[in-house]
PDB file of C-alpha atoms and ligand atoms in Angstrom:
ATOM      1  CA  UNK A 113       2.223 -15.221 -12.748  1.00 47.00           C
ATOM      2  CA  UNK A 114       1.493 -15.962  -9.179  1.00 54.00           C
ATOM      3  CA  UNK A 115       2.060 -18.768  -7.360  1.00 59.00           C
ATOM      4  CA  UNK A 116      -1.318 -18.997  -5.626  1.00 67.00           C
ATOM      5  CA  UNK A 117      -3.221 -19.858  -8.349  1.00 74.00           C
ATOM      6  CA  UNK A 118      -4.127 -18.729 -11.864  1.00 81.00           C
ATOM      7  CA  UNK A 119      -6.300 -16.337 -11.935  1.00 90.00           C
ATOM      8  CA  UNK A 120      -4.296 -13.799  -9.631  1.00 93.00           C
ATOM      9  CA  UNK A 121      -1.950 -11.851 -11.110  1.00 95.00           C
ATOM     10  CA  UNK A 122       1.220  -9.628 -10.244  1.00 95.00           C
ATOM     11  CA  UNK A 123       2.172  -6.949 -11.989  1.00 96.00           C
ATOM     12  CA  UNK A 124       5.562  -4.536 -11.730  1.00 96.00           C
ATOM     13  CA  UNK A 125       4.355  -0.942 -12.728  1.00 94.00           C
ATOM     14  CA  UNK A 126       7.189   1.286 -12.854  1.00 93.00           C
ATOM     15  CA  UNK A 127      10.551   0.626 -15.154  1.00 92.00           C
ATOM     16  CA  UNK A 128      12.239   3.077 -13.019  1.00 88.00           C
ATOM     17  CA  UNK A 129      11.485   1.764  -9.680  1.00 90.00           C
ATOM     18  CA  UNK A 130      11.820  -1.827 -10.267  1.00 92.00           C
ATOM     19  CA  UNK A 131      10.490  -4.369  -7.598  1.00 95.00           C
ATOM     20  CA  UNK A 132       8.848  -1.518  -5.840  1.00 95.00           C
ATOM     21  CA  UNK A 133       5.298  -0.197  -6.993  1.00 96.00           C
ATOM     22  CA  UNK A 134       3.142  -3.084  -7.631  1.00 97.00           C
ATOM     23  CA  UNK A 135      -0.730  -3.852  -8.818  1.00 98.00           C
ATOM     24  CA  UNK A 136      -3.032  -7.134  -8.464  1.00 97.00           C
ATOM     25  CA  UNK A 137      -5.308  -8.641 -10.939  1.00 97.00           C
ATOM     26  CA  UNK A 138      -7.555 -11.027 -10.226  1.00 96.00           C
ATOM     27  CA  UNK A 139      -9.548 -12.386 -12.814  1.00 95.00           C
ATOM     28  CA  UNK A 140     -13.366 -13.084 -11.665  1.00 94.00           C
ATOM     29  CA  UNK A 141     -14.755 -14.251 -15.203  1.00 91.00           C
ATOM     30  CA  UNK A 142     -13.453 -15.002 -18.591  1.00 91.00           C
ATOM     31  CA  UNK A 143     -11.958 -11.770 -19.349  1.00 95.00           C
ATOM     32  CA  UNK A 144     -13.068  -9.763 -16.416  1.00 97.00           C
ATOM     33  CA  UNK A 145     -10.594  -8.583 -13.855  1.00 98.00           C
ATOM     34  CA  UNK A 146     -10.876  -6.608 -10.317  1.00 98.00           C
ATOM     35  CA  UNK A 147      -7.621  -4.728  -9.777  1.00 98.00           C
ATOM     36  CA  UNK A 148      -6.443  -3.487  -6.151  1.00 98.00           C
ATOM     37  CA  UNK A 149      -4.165  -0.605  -6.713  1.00 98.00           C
ATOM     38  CA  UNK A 150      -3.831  -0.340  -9.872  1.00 98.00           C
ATOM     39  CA  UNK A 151      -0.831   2.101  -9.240  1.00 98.00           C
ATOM     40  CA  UNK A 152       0.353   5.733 -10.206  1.00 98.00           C
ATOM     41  CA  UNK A 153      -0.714   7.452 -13.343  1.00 97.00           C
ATOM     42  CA  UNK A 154       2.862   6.481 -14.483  1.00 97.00           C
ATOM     43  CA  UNK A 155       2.197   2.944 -14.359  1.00 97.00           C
ATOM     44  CA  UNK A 156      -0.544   3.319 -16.938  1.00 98.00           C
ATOM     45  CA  UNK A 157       0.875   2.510 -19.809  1.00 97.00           C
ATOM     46  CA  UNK A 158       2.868  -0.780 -18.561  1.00 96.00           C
ATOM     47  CA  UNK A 159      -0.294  -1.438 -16.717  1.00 98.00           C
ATOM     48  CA  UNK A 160      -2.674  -0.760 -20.503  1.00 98.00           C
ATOM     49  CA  UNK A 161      -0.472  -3.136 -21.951  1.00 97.00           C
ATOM     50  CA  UNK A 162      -0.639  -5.806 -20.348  1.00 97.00           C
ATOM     51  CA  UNK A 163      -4.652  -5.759 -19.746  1.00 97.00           C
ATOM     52  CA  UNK A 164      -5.404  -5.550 -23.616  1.00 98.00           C
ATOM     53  CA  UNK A 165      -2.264  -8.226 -24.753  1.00 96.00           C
ATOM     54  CA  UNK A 166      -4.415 -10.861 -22.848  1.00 96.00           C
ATOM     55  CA  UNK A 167      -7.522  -9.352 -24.075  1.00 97.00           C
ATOM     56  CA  UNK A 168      -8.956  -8.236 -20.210  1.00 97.00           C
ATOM     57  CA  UNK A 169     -11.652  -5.713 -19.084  1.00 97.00           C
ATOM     58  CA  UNK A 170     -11.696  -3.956 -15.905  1.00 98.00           C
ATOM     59  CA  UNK A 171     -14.509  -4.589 -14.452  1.00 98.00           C
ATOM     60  CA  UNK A 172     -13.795  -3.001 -10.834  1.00 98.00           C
ATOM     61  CA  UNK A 173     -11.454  -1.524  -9.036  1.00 98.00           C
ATOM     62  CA  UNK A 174     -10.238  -1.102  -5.741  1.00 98.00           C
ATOM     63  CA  UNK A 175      -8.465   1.071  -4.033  1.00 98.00           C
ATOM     64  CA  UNK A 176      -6.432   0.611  -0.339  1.00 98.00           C
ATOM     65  CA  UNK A 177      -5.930   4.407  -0.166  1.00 98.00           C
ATOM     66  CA  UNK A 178      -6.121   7.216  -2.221  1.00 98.00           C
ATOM     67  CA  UNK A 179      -2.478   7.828  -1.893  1.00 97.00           C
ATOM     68  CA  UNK A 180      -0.793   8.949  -5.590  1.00 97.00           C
ATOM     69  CA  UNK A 181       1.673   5.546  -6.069  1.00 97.00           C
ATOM     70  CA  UNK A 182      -1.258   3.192  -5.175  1.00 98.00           C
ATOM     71  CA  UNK A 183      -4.938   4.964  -6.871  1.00 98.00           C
ATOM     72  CA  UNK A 184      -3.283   7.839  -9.302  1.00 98.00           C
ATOM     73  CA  UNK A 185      -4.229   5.566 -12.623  1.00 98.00           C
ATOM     74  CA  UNK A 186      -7.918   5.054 -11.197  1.00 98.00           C
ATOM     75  CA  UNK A 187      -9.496   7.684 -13.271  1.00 98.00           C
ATOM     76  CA  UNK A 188      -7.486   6.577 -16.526  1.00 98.00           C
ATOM     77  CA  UNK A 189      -8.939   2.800 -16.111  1.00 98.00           C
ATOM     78  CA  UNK A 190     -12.498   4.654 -16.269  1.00 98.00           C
ATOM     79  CA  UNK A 191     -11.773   6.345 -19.202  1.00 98.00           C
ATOM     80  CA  UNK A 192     -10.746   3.581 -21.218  1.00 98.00           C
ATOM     81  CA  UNK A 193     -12.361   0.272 -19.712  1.00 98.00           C
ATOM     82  CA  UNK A 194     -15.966  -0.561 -19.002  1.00 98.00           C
ATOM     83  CA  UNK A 195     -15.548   0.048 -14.979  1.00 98.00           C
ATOM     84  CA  UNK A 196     -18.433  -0.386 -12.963  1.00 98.00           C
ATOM     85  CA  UNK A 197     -17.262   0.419  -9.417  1.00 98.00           C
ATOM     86  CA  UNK A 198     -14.756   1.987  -7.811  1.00 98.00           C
ATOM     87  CA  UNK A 199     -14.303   0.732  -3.971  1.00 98.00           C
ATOM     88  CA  UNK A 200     -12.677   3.332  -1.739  1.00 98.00           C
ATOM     89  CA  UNK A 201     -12.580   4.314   2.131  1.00 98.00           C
ATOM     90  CA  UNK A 202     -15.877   6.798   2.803  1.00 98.00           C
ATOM     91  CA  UNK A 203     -12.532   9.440   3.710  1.00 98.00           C
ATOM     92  CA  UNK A 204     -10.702   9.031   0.365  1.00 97.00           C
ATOM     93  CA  UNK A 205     -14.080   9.270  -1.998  1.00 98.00           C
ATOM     94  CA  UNK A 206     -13.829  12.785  -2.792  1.00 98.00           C
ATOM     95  CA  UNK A 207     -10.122  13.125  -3.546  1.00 98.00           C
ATOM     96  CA  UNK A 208     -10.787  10.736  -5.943  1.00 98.00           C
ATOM     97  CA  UNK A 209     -13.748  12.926  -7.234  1.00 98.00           C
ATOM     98  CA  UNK A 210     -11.650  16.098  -7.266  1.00 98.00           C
ATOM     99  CA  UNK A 211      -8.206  15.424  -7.151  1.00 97.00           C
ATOM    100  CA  UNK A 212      -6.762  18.836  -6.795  1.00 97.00           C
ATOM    101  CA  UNK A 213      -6.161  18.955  -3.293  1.00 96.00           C
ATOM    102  CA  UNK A 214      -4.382  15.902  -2.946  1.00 95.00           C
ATOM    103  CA  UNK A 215      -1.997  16.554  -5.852  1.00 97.00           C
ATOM    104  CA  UNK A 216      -1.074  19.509  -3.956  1.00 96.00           C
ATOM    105  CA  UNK A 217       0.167  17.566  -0.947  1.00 93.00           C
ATOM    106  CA  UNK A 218       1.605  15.135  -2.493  1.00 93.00           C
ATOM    107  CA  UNK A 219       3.747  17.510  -4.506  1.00 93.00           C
ATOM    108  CA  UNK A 220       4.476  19.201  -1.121  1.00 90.00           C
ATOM    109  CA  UNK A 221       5.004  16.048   0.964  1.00 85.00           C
ATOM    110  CA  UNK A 222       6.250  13.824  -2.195  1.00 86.00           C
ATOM    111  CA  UNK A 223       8.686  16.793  -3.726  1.00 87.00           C
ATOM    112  CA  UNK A 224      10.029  15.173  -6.914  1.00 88.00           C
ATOM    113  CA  UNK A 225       8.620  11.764  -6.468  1.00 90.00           C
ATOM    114  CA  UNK A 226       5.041  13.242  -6.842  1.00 93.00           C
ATOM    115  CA  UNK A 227       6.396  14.199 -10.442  1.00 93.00           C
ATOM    116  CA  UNK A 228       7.721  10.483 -11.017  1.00 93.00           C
ATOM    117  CA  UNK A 229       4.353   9.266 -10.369  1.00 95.00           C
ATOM    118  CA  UNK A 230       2.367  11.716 -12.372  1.00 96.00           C
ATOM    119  CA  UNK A 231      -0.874  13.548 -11.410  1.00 97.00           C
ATOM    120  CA  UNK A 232      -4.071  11.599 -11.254  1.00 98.00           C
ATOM    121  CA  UNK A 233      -7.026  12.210 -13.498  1.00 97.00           C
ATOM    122  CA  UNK A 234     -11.008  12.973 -11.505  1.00 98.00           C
ATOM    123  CA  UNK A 235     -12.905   9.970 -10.940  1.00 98.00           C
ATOM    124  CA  UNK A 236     -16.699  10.460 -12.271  1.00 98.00           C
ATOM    125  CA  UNK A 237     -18.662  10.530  -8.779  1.00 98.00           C
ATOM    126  CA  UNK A 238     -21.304   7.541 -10.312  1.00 98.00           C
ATOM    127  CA  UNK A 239     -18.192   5.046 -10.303  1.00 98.00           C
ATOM    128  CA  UNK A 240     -17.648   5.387  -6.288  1.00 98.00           C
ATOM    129  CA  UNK A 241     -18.600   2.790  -3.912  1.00 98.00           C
ATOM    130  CA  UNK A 242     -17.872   3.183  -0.229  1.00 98.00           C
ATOM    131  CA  UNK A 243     -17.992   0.118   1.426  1.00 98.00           C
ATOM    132  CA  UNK A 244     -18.486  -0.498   5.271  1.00 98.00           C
ATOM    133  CA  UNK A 245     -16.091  -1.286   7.899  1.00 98.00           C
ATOM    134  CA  UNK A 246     -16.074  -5.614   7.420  1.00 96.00           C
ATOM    135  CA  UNK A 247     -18.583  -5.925   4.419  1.00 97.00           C
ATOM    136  CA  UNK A 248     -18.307  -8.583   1.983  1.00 96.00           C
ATOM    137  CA  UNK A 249     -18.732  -8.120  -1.406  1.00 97.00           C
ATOM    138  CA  UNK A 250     -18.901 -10.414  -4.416  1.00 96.00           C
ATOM    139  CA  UNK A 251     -17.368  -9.366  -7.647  1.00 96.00           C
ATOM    140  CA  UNK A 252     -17.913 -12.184 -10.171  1.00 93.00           C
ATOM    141  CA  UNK A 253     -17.363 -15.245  -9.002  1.00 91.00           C
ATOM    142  CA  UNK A 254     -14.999 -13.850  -5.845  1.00 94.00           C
ATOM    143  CA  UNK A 255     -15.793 -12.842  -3.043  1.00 95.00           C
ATOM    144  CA  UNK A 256     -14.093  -9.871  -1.283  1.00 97.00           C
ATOM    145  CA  UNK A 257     -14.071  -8.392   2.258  1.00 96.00           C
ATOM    146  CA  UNK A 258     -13.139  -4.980   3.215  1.00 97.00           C
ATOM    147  CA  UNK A 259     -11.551  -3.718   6.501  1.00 97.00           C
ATOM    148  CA  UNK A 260     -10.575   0.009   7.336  1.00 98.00           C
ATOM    149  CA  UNK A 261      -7.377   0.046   8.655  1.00 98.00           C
ATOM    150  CA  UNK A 262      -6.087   3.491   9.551  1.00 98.00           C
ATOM    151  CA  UNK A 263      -2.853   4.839  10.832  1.00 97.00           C
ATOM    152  CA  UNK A 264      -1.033   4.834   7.657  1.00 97.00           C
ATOM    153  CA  UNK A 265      -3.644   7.694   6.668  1.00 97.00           C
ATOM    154  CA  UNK A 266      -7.148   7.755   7.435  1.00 97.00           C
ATOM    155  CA  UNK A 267      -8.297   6.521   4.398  1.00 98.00           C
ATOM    156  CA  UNK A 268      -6.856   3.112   4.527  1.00 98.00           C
ATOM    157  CA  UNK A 269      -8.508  -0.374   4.203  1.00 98.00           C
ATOM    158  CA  UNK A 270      -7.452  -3.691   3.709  1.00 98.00           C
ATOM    159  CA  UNK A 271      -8.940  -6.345   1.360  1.00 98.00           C
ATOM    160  CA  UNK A 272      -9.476 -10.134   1.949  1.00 96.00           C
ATOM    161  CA  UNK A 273      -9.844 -11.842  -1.000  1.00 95.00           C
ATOM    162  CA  UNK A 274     -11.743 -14.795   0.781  1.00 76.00           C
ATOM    163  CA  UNK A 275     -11.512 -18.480  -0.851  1.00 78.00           C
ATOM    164  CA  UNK A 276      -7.954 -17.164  -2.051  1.00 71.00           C
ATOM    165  CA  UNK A 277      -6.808 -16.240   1.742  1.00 87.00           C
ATOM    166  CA  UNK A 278      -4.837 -13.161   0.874  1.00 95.00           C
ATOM    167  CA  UNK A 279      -4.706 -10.058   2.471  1.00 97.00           C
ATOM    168  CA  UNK A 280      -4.077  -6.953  -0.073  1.00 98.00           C
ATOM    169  CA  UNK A 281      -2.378  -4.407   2.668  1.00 98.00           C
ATOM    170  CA  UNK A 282      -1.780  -1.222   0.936  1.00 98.00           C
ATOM    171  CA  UNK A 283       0.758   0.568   3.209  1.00 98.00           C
ATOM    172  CA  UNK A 284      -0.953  -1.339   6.204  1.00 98.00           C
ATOM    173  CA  UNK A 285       1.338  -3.218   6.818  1.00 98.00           C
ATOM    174  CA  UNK A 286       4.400  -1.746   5.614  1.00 98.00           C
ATOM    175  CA  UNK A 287       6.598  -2.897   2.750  1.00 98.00           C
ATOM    176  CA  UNK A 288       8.249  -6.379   1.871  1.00 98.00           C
ATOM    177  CA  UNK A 289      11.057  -5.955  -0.570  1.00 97.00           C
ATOM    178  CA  UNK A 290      13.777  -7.580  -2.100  1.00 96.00           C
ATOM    179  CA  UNK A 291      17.104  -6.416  -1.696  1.00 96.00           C
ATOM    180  CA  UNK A 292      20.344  -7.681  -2.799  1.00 94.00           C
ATOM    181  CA  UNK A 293      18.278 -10.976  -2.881  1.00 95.00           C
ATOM    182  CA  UNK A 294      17.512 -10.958   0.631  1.00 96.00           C
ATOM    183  CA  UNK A 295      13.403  -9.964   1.961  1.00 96.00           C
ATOM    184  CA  UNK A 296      13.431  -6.858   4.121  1.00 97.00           C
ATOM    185  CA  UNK A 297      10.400  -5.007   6.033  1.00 98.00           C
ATOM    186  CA  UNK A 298      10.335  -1.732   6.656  1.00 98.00           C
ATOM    187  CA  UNK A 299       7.156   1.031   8.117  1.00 97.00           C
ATOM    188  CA  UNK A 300       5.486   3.452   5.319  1.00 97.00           C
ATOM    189  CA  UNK A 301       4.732   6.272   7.940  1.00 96.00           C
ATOM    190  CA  UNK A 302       5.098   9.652   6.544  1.00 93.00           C
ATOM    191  CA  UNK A 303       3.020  12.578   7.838  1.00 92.00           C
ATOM    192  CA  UNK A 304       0.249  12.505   9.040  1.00 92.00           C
ATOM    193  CA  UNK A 305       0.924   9.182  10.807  1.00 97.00           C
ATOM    194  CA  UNK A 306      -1.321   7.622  13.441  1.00 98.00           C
ATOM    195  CA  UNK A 307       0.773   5.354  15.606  1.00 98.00           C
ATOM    196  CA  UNK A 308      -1.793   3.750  17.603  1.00 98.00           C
ATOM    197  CA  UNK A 309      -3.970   3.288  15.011  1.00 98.00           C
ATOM    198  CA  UNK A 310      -1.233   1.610  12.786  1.00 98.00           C
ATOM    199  CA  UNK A 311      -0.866  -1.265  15.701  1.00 98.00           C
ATOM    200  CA  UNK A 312      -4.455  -0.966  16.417  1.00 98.00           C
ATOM    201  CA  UNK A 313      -4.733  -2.379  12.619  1.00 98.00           C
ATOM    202  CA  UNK A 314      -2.552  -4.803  12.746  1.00 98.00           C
ATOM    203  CA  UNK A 315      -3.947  -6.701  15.485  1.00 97.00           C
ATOM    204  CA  UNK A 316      -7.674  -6.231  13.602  1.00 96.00           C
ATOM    205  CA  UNK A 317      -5.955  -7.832  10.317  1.00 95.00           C
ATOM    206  CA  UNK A 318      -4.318 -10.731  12.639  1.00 93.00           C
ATOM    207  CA  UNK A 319      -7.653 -11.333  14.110  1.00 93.00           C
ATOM    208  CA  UNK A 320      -9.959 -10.916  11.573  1.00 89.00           C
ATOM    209  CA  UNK A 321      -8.022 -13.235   9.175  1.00 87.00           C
ATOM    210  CA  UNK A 322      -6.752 -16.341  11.120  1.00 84.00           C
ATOM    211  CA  UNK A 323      -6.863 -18.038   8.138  1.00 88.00           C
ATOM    212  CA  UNK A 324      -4.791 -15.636   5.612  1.00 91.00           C
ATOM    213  CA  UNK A 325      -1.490 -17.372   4.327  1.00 92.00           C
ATOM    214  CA  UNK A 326      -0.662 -14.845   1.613  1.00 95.00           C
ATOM    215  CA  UNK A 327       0.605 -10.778   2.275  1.00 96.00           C
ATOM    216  CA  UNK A 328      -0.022  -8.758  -0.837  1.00 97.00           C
ATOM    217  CA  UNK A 329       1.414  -5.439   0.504  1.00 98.00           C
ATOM    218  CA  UNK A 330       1.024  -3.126  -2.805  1.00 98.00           C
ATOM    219  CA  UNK A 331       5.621  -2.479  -2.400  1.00 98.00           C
ATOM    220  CA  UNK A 332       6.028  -5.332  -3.128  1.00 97.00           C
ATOM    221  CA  UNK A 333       4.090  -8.329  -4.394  1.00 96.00           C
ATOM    222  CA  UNK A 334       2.643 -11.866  -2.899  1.00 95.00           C
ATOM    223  CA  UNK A 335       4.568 -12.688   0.650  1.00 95.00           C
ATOM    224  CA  UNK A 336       3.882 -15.720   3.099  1.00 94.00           C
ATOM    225  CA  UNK A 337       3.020 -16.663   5.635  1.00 95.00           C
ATOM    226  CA  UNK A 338       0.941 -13.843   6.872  1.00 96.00           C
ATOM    227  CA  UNK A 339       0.691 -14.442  10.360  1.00 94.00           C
ATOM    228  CA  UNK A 340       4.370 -14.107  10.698  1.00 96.00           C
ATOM    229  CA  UNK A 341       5.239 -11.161   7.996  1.00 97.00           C
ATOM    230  CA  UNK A 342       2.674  -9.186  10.119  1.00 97.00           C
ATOM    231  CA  UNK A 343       3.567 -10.069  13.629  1.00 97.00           C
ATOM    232  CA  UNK A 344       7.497  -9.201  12.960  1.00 97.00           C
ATOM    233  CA  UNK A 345       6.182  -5.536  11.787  1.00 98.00           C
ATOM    234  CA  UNK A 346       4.376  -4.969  13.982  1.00 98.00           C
ATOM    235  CA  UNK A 347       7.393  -5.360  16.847  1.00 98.00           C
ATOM    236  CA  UNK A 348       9.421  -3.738  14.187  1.00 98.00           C
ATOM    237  CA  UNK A 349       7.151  -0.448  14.227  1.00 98.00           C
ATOM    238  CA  UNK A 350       7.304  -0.325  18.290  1.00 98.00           C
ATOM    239  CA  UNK A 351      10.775  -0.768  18.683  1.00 98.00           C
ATOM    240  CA  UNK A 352      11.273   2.045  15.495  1.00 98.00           C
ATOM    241  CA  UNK A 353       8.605   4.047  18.009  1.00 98.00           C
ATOM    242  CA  UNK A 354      10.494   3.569  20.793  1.00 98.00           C
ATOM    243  CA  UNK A 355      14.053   4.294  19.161  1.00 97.00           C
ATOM    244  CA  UNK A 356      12.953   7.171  18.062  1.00 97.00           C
ATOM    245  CA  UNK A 357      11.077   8.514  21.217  1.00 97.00           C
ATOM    246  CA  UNK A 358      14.431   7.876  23.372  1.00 97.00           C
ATOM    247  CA  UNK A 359      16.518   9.314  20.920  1.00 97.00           C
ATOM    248  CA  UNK A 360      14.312  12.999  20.798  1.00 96.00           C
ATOM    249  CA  UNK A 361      14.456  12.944  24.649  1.00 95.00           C
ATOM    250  CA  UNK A 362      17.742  12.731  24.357  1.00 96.00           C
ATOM    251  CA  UNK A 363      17.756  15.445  22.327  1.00 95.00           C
ATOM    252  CA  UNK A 364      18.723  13.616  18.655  1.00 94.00           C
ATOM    253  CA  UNK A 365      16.991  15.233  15.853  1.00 86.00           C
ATOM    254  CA  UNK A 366      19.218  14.726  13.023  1.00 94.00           C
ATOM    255  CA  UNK A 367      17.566  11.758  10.813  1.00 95.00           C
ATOM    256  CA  UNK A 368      20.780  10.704   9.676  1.00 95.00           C
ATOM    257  CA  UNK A 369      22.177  10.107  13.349  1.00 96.00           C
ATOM    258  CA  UNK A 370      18.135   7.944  13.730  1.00 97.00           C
ATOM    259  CA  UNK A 371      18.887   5.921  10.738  1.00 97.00           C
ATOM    260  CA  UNK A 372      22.177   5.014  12.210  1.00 97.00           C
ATOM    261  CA  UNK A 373      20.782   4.767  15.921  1.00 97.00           C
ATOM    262  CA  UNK A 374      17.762   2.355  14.165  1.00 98.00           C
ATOM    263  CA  UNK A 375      20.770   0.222  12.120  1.00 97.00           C
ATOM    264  CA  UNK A 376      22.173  -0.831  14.965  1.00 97.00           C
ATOM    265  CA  UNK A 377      19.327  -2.220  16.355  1.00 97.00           C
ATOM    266  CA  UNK A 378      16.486  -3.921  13.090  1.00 98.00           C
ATOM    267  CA  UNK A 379      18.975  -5.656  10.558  1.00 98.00           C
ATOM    268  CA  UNK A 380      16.360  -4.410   8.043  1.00 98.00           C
ATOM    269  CA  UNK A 381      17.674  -0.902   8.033  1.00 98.00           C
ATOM    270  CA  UNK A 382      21.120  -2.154   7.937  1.00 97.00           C
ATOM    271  CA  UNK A 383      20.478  -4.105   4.657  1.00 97.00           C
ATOM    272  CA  UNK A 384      18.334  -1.432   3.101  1.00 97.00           C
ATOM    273  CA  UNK A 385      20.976   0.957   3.626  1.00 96.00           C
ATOM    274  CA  UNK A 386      23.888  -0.779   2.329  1.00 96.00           C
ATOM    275  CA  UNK A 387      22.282  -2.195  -0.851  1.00 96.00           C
ATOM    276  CA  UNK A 388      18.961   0.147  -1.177  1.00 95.00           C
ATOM    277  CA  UNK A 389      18.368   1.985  -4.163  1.00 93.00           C
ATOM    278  CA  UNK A 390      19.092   5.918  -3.654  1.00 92.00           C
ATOM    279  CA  UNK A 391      14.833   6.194  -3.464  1.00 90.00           C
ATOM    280  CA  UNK A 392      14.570   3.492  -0.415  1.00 93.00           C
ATOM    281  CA  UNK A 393      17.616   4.802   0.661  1.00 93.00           C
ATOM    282  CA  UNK A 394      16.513   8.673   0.242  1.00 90.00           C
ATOM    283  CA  UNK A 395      12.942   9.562   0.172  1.00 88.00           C
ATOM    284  CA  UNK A 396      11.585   6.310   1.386  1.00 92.00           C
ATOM    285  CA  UNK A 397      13.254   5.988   4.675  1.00 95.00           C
ATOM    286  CA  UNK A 398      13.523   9.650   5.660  1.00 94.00           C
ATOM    287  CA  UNK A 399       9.557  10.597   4.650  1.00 92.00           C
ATOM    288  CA  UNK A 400       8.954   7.245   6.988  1.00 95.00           C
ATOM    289  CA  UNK A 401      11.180   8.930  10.039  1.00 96.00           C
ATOM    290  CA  UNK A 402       9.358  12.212   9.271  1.00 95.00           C
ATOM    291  CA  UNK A 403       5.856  10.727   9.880  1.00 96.00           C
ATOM    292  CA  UNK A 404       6.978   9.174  13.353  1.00 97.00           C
ATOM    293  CA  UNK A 405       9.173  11.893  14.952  1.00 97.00           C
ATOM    294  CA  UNK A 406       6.031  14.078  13.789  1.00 96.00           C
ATOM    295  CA  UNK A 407       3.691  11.636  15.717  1.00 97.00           C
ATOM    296  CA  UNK A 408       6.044  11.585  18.922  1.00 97.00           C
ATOM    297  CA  UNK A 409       6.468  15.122  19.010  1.00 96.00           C
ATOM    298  CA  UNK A 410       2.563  15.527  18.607  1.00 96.00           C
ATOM    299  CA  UNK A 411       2.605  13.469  21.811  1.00 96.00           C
ATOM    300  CA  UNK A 412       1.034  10.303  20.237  1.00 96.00           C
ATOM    301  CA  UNK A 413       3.670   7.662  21.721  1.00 94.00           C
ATOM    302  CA  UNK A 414       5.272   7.775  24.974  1.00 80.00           C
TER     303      UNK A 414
HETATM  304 ZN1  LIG B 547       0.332   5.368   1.183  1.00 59.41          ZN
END
């Protein structure tokens, strides 16, 4: 249950990855829900469940990004609900469609993991909806606006959920996780990451949301205050950036000898990698590193 109010709900997807993968339902009539990401296609059945114990229909659903862990269950929810639309950035539409392509790359990219979150089923082309860059849509009785934020990939937008002021990120903003009981942010950047976009979209979620007071970043859950959570990732991202940038011209490449070089410097990788599971501690934090040293070797931070 959520503590912004009743009708918005958070749920933990994955038994396996506790605390990590999470999806958003937000009721907008008696039994009618939107979700925002409703997760991977090995979420499903933890995510079935809990819809049809409290007797819910999807109604719509939303996607930040077409990325496996966050839209991979999309098609299922089709299948088996009464779904009307499904919202998603005009660059992610056809993956969605056709899936094929991106299950590829996100076995290549993803290795293992891809398996752990299971491949996602087509979407039927009459369920898409692309919205515009800032439109507002109602859904119910809530209204919803959208916002493209790339950099993370260029399929990326964040959602406002208006009256409620909260901001559902996606990997916009990075992830807010508990570990050993204490809160630690951290960049999502694998390949292909845009750096100047990423900061270009954090400022745009800053200023076209003075009034947010809730994060919903899909890993993990409902944060506050907003404002804050955003502007300490964003200096967090430049000073991983620039970390990174000094240690290649010095002629580091080893990500081992970055994670040590960023540990000594953001108390967030410290903590993640003294108590992190072997996933954050693994895969999470080295795909991340990948995505930037990729970027500053492309030339797209000095
Ligand atoms: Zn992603």
């Amino acid at each position: 249950m959520s503590k912004v109010e009743k009708n918005l709900f958070v749920v933990d997807l994955i038994d396996d990855l506790p605390g990590v993968i999470s999806t958003f339902i937000i009721k907008v009539n008696e039994r009618d829900v939107v979700i925002v990401d409703p997760g991977p296609s090995s979420g499903y059945r933890n995510l079935k469940k809990w819809l049809d114990s409290r007797g819910l229909r999807v109604r719509y659903v939303i996607v930040t990004h077409i990325h496996i862990d966050h839209a991979g269950s999309t098609g299922l929810l089709v299948k088996d609900y009464p779904v009307e639309k499904v919202f998603v950035h005009p660059r992610g539409s056809k993956h969605l469609v056709n899936p094929e392509k991106l299950w590829n790359a996100s076995k290549e990219v993803l290795g293992e993991v891809a398996e752990l979150y299971g491949k996602p089923e087509p979407v039927p082309e009459d369920k898409i909806f692309v919205p515009q860059d800032g439109e507002e849509i109602n859904l119910g009785h809530r209204k919803f606006k959208f916002i493209y934020t790339p950099g993370h990939a260029s399929h990326h937008m964040s959602i406002l959920l208006l009256d409620e002021k909260v901001m559902f990120t996606g990997d916009s903003a990075g992830v807010i996780l508990d570990v050993n009981n204490k809160i630690v942010q951290a960049p999502t950047t694998p390949p292909i990451f845009k750096p100047k976009l990423y900061l270009e979209s954090l400022d745009k979620m800053i200023n076209l949301s003075p009034k947010a007071l809730y994060i919903a970043p899909t890993h993990f859950g409902l944060r506050e205050p907003f404002d804050v959570l955003i502007q300490n990732h964003k200096d967090q991202t430049v000073l991983w950036l620039e970390t990174i940038s000094r240690a290649i011209k010095e002629g580091v490449d080893d990500i081992n000898k970055i994670i040590e070089l960023l540990a000594e410097k953001d108390n967030n990788v410290k903590i993640l990698m003294q108590y992190g599971s072997d996933f954050l501690k693994g895969e999470f934090i080295v795909n991340s590193l990948l995505g930037m040293v990729d970027a500053i070797k492309r030339g797209e931070w000095d």
